[in-house]
PDB file of N, CA and C in Angstrom:
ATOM      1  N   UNK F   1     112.952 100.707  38.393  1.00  0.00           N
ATOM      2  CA  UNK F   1     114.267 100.306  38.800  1.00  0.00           C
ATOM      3  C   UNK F   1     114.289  98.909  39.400  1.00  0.00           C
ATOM      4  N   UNK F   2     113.104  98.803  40.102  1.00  0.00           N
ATOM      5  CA  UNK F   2     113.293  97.034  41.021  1.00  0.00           C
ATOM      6  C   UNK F   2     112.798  96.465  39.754  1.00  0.00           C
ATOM      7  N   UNK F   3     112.029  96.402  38.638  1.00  0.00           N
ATOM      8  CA  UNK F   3     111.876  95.654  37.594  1.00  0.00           C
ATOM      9  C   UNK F   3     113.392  95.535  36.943  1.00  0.00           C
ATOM     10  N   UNK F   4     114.014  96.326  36.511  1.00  0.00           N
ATOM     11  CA  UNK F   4     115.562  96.354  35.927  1.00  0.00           C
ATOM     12  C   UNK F   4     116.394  95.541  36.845  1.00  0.00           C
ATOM     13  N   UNK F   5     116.376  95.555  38.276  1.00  0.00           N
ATOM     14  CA  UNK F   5     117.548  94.884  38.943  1.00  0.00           C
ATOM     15  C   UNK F   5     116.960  93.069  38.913  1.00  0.00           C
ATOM     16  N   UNK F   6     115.529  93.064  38.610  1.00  0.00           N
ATOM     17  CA  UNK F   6     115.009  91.304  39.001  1.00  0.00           C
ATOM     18  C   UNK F   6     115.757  91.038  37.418  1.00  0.00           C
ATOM     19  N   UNK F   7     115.300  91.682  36.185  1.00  0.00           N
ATOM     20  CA  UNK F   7     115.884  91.348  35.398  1.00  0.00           C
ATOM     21  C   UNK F   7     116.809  91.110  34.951  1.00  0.00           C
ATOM     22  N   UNK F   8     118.018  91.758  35.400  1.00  0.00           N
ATOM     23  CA  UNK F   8     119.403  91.241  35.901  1.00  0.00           C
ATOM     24  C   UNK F   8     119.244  90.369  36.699  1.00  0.00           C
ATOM     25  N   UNK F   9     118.772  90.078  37.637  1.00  0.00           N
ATOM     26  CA  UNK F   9     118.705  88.818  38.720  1.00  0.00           C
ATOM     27  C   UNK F   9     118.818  87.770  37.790  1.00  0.00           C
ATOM     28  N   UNK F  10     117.560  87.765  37.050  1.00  0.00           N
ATOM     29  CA  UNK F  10     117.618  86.640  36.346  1.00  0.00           C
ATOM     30  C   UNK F  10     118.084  86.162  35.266  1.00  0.00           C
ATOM     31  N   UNK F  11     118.850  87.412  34.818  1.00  0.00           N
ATOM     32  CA  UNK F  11     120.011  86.898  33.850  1.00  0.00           C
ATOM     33  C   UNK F  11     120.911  86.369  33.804  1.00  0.00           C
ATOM     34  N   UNK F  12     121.321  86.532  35.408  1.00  0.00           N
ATOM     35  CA  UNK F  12     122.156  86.013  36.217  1.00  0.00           C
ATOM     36  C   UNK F  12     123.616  86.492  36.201  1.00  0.00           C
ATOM     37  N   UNK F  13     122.963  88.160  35.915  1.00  0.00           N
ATOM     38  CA  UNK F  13     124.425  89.124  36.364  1.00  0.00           C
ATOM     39  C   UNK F  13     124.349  89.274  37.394  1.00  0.00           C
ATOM     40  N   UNK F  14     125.743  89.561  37.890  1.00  0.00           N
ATOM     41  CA  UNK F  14     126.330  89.721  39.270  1.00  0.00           C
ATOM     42  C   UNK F  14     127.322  90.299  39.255  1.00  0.00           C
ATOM     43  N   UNK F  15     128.091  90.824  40.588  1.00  0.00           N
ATOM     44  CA  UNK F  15     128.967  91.500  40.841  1.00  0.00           C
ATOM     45  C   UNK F  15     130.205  90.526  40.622  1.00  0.00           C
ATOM     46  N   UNK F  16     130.938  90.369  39.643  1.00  0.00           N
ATOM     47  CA  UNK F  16     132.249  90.069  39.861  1.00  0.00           C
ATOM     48  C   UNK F  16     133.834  90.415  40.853  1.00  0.00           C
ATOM     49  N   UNK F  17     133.267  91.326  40.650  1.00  0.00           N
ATOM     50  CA  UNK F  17     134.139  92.204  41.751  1.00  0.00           C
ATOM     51  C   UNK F  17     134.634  91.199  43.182  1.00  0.00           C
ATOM     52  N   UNK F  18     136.259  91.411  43.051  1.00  0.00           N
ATOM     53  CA  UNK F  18     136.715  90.189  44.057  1.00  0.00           C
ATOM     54  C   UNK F  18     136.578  90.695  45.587  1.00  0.00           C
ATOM     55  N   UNK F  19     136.794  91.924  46.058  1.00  0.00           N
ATOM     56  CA  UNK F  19     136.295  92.549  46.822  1.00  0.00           C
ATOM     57  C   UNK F  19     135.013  93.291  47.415  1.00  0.00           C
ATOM     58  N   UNK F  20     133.702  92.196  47.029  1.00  0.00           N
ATOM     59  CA  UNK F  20     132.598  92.920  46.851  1.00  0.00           C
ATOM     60  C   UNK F  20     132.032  92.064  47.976  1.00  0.00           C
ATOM     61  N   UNK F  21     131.135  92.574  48.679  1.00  0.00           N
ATOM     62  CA  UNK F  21     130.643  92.392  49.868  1.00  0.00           C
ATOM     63  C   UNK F  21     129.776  91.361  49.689  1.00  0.00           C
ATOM     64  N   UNK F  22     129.668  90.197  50.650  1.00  0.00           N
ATOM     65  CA  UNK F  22     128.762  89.218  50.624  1.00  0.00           C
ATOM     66  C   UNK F  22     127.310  89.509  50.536  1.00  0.00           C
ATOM     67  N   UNK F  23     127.445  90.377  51.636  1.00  0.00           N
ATOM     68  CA  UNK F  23     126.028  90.722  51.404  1.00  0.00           C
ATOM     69  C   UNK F  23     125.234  92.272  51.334  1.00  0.00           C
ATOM     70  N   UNK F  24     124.070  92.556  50.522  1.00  0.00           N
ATOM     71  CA  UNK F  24     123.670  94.076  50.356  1.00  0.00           C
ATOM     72  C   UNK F  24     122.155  93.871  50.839  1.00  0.00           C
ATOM     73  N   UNK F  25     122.456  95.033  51.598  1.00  0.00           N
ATOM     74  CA  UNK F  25     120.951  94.818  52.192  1.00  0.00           C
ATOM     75  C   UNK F  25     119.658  95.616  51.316  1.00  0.00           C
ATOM     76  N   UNK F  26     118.602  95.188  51.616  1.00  0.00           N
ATOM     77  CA  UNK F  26     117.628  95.600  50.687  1.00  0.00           C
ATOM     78  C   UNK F  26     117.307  96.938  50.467  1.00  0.00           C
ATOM     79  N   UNK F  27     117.540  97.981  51.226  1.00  0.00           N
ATOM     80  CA  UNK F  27     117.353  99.130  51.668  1.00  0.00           C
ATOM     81  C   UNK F  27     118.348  99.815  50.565  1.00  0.00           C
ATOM     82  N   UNK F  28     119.581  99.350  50.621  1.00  0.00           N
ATOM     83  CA  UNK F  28     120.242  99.934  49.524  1.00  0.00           C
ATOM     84  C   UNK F  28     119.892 100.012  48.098  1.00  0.00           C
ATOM     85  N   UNK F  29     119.089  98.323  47.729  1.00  0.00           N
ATOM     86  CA  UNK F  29     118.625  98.010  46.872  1.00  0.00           C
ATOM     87  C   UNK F  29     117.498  99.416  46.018  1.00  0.00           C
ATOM     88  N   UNK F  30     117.090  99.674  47.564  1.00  0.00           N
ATOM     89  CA  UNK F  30     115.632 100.242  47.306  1.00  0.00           C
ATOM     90  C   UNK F  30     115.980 101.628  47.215  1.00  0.00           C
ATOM     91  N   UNK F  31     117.242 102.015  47.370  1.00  0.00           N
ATOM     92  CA  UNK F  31     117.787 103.336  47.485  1.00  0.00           C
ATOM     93  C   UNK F  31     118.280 103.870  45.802  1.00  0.00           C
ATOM     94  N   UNK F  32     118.928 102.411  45.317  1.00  0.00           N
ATOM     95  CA  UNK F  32     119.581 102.577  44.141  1.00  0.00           C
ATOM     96  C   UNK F  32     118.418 102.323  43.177  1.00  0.00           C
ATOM     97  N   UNK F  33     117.011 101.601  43.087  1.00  0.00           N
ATOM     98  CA  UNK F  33     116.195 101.950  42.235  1.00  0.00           C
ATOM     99  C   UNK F  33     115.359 103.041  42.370  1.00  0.00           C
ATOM    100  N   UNK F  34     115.492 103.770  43.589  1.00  0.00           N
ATOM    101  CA  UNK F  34     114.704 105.100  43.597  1.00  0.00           C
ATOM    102  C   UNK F  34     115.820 105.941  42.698  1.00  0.00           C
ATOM    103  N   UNK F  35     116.739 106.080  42.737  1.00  0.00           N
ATOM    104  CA  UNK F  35     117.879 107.117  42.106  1.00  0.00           C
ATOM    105  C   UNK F  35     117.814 106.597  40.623  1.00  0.00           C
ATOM    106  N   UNK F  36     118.003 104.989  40.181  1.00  0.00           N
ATOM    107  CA  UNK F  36     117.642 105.059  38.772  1.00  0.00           C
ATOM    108  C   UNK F  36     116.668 105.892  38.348  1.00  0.00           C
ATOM    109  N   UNK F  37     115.321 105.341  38.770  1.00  0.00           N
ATOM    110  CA  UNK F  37     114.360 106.229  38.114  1.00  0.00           C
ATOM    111  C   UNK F  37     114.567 107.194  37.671  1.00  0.00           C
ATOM    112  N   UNK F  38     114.606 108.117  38.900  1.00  0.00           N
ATOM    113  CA  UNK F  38     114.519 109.504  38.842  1.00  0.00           C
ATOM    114  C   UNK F  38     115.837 110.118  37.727  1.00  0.00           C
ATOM    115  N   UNK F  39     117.263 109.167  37.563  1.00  0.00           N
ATOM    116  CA  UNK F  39     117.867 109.759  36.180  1.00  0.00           C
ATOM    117  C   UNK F  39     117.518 109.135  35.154  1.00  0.00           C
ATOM    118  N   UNK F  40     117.180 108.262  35.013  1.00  0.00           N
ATOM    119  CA  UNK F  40     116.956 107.385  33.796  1.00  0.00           C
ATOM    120  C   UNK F  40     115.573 107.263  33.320  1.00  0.00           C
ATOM    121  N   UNK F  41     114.648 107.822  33.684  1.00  0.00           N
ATOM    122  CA  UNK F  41     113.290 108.011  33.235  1.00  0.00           C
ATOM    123  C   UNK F  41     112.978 108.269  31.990  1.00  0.00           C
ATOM    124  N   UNK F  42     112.035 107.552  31.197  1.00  0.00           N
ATOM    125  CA  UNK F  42     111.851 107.787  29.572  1.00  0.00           C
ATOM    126  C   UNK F  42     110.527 108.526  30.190  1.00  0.00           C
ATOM    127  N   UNK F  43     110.880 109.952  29.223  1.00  0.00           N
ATOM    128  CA  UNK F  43     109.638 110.972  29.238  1.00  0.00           C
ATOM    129  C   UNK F  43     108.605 110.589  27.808  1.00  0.00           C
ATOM    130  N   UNK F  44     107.549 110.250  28.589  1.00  0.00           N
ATOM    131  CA  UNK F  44     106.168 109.692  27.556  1.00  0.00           C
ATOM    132  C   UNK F  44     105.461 110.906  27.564  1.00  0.00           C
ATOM    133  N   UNK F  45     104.814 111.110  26.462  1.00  0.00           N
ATOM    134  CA  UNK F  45     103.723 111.583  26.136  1.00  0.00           C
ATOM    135  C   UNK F  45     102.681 111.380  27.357  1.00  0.00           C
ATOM    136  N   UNK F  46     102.271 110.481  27.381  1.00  0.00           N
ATOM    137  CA  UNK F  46     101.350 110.007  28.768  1.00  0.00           C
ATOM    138  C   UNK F  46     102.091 110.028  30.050  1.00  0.00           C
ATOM    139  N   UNK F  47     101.418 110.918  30.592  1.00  0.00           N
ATOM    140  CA  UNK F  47     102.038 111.059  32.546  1.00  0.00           C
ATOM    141  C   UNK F  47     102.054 109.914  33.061  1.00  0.00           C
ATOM    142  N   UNK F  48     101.069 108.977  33.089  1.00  0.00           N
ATOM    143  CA  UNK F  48     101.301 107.644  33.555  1.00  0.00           C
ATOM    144  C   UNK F  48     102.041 106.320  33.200  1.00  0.00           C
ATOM    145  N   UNK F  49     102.510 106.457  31.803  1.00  0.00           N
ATOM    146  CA  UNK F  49     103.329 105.959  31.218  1.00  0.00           C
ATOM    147  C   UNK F  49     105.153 106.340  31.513  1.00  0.00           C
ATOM    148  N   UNK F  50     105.178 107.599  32.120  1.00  0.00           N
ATOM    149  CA  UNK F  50     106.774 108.262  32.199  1.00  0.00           C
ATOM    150  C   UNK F  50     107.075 107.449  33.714  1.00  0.00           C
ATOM    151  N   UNK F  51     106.066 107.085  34.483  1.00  0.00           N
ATOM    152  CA  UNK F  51     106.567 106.132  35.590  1.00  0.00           C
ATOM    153  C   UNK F  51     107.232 104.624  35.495  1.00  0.00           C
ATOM    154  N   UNK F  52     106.639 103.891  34.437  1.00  0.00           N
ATOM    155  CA  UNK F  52     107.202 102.767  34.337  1.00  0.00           C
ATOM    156  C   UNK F  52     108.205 102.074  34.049  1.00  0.00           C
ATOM    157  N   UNK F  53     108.864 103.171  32.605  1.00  0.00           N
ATOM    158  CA  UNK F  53     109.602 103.079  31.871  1.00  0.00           C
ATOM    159  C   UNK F  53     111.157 103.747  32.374  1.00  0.00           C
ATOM    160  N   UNK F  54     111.921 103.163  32.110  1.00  0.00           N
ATOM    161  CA  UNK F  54     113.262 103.173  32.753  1.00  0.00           C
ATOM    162  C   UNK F  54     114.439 102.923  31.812  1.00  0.00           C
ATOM    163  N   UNK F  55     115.903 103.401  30.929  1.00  0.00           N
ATOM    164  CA  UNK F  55     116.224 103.386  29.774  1.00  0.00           C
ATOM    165  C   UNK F  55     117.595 102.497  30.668  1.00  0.00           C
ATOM    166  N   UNK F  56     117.801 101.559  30.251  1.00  0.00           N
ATOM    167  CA  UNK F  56     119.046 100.781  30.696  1.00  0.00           C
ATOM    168  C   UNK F  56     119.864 100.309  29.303  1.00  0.00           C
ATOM    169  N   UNK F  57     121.010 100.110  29.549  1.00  0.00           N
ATOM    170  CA  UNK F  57     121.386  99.460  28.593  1.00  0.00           C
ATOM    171  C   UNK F  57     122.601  97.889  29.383  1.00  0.00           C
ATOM    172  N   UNK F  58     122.699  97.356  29.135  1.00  0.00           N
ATOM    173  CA  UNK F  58     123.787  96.276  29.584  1.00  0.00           C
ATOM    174  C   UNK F  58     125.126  95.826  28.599  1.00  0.00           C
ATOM    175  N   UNK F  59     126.207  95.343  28.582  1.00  0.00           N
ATOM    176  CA  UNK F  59     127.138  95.115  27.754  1.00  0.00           C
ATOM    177  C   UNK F  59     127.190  93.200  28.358  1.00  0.00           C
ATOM    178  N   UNK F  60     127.088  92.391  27.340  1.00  0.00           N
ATOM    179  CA  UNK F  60     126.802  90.955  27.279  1.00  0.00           C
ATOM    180  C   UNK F  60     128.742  90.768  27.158  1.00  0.00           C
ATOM    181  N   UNK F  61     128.850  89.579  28.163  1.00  0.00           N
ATOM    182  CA  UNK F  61     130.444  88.663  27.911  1.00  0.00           C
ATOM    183  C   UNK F  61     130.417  87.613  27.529  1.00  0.00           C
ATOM    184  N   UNK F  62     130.915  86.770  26.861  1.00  0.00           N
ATOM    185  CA  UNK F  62     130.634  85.528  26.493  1.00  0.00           C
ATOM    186  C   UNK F  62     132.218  84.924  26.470  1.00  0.00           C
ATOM    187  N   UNK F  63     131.949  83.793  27.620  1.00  0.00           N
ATOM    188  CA  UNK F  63     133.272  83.339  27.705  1.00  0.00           C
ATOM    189  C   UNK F  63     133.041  81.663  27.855  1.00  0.00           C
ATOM    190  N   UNK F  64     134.338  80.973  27.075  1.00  0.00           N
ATOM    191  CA  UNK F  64     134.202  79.453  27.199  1.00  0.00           C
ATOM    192  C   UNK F  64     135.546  79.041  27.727  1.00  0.00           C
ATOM    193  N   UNK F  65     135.375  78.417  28.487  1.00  0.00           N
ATOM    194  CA  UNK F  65     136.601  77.410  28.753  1.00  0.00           C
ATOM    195  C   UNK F  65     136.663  75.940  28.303  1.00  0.00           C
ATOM    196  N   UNK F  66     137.814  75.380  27.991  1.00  0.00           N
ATOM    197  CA  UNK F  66     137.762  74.214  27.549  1.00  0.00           C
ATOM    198  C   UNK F  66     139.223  73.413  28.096  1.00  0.00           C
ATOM    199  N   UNK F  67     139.412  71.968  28.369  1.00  0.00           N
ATOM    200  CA  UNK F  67     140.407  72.189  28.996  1.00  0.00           C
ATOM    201  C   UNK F  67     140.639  69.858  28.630  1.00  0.00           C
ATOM    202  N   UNK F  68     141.878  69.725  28.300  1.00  0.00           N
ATOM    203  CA  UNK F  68     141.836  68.672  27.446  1.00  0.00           C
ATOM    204  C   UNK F  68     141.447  67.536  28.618  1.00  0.00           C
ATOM    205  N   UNK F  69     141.298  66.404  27.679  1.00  0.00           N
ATOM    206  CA  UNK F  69     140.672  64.933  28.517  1.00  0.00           C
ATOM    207  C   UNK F  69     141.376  63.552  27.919  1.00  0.00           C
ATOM    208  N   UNK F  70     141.275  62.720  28.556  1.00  0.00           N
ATOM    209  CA  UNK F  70     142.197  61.898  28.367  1.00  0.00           C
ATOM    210  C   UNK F  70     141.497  61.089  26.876  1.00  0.00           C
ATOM    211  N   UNK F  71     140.079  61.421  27.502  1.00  0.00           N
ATOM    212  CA  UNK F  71     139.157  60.312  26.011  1.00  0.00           C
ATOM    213  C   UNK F  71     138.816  61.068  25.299  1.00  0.00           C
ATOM    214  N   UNK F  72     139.872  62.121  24.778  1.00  0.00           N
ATOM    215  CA  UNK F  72     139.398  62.932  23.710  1.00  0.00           C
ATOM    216  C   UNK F  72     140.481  62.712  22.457  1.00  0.00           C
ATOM    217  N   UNK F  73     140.636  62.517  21.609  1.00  0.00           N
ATOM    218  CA  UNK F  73     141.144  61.993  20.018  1.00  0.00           C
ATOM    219  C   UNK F  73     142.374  62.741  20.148  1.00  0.00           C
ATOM    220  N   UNK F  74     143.113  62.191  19.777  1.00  0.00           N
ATOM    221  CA  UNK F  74     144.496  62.954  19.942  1.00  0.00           C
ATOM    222  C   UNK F  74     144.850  63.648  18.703  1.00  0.00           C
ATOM    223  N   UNK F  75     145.471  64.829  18.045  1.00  0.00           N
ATOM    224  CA  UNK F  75     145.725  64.911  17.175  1.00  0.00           C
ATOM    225  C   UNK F  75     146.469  64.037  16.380  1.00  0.00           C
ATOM    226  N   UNK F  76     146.494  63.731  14.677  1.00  0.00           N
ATOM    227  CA  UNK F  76     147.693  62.772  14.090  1.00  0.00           C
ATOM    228  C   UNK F  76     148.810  63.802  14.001  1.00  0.00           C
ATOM    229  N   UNK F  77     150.063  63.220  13.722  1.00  0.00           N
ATOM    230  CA  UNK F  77     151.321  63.653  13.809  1.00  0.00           C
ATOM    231  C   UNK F  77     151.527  64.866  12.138  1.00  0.00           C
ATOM    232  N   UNK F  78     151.895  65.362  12.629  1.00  0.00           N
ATOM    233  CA  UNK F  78     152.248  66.526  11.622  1.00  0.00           C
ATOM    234  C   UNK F  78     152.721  66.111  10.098  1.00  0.00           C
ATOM    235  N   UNK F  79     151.994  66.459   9.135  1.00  0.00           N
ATOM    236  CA  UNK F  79     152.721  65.772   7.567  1.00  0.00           C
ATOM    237  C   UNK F  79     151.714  64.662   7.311  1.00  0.00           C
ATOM    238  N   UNK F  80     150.604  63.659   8.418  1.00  0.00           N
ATOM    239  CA  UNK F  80     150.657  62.979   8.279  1.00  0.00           C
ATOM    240  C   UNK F  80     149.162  63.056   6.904  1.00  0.00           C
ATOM    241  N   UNK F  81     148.764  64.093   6.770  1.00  0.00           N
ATOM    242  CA  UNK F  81     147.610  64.020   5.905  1.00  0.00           C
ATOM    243  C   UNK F  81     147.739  63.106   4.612  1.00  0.00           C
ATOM    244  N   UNK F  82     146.495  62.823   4.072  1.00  0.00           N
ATOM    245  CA  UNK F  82     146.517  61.855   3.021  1.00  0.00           C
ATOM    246  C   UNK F  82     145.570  62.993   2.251  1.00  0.00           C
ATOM    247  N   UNK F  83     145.320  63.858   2.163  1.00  0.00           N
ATOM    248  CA  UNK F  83     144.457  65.275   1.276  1.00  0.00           C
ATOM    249  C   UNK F  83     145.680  66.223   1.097  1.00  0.00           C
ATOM    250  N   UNK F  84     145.230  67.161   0.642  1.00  0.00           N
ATOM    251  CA  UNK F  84     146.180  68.717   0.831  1.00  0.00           C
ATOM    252  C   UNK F  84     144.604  69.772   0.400  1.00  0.00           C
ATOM    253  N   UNK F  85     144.766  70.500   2.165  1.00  0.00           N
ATOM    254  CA  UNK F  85     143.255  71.473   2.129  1.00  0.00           C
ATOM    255  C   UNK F  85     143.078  72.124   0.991  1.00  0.00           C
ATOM    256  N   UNK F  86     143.937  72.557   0.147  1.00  0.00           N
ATOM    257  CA  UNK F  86     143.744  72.875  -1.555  1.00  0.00           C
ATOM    258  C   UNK F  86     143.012  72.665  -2.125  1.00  0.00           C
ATOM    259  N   UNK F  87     142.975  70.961  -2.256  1.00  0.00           N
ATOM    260  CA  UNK F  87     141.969  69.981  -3.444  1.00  0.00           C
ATOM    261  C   UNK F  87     140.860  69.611  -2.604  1.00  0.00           C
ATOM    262  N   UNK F  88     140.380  70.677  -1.264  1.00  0.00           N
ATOM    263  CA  UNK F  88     138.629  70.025  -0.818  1.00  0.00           C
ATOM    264  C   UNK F  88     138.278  71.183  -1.822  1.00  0.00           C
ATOM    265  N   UNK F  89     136.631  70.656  -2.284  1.00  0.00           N
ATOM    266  CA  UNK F  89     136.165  71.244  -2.933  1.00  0.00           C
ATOM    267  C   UNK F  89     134.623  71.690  -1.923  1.00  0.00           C
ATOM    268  N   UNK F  90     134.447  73.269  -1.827  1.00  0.00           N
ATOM    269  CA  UNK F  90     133.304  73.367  -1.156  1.00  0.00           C
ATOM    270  C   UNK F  90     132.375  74.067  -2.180  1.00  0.00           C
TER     271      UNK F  90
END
């Protein structure tokens, strides 16, 4: 479980949550990877192997913002093409 939460650490998930507490103390930390384990445990063949292993899954967001600039190309005025996207040939 503390291997699963560094790995999130360093994925650099976090709590979004606008109401979420500045700070969590470690104890909790250490509370919530004892309780992973113990539900999320992959049962191995090998007894010493069913300790390490831990089944997580995560859901990835991918978000961009973009937001205009003064030295960025302005569009040309509507009609003004000298093609018609028809006659490109790819």
């Amino acid at each position: 479980g503390l291997i699963l939460m560094e790995h999130l650490q360093r994925m650099g998930e976090g709590n979004a949550s606008l109401r979420r507490r500045e700070y969590t103390g470690k104890d909790v930390f250490l509370a919530a990877a004892c309780i992973y384990d113990e539900m999320f445990a992959i049962k191995a063949e090998d007894s010493l192997e069913a300790d390490k292993d831990v089944e997580a899954s995560a859901q990835v967001i991918f978000a961009i913002g973009w937001s205009p600039h003064s030295s960025q190309q302005r569009p040309k005025e509507r009609g003004s093409a000298t093609h018609r996207i028809g006659d490109v040939d790819v």
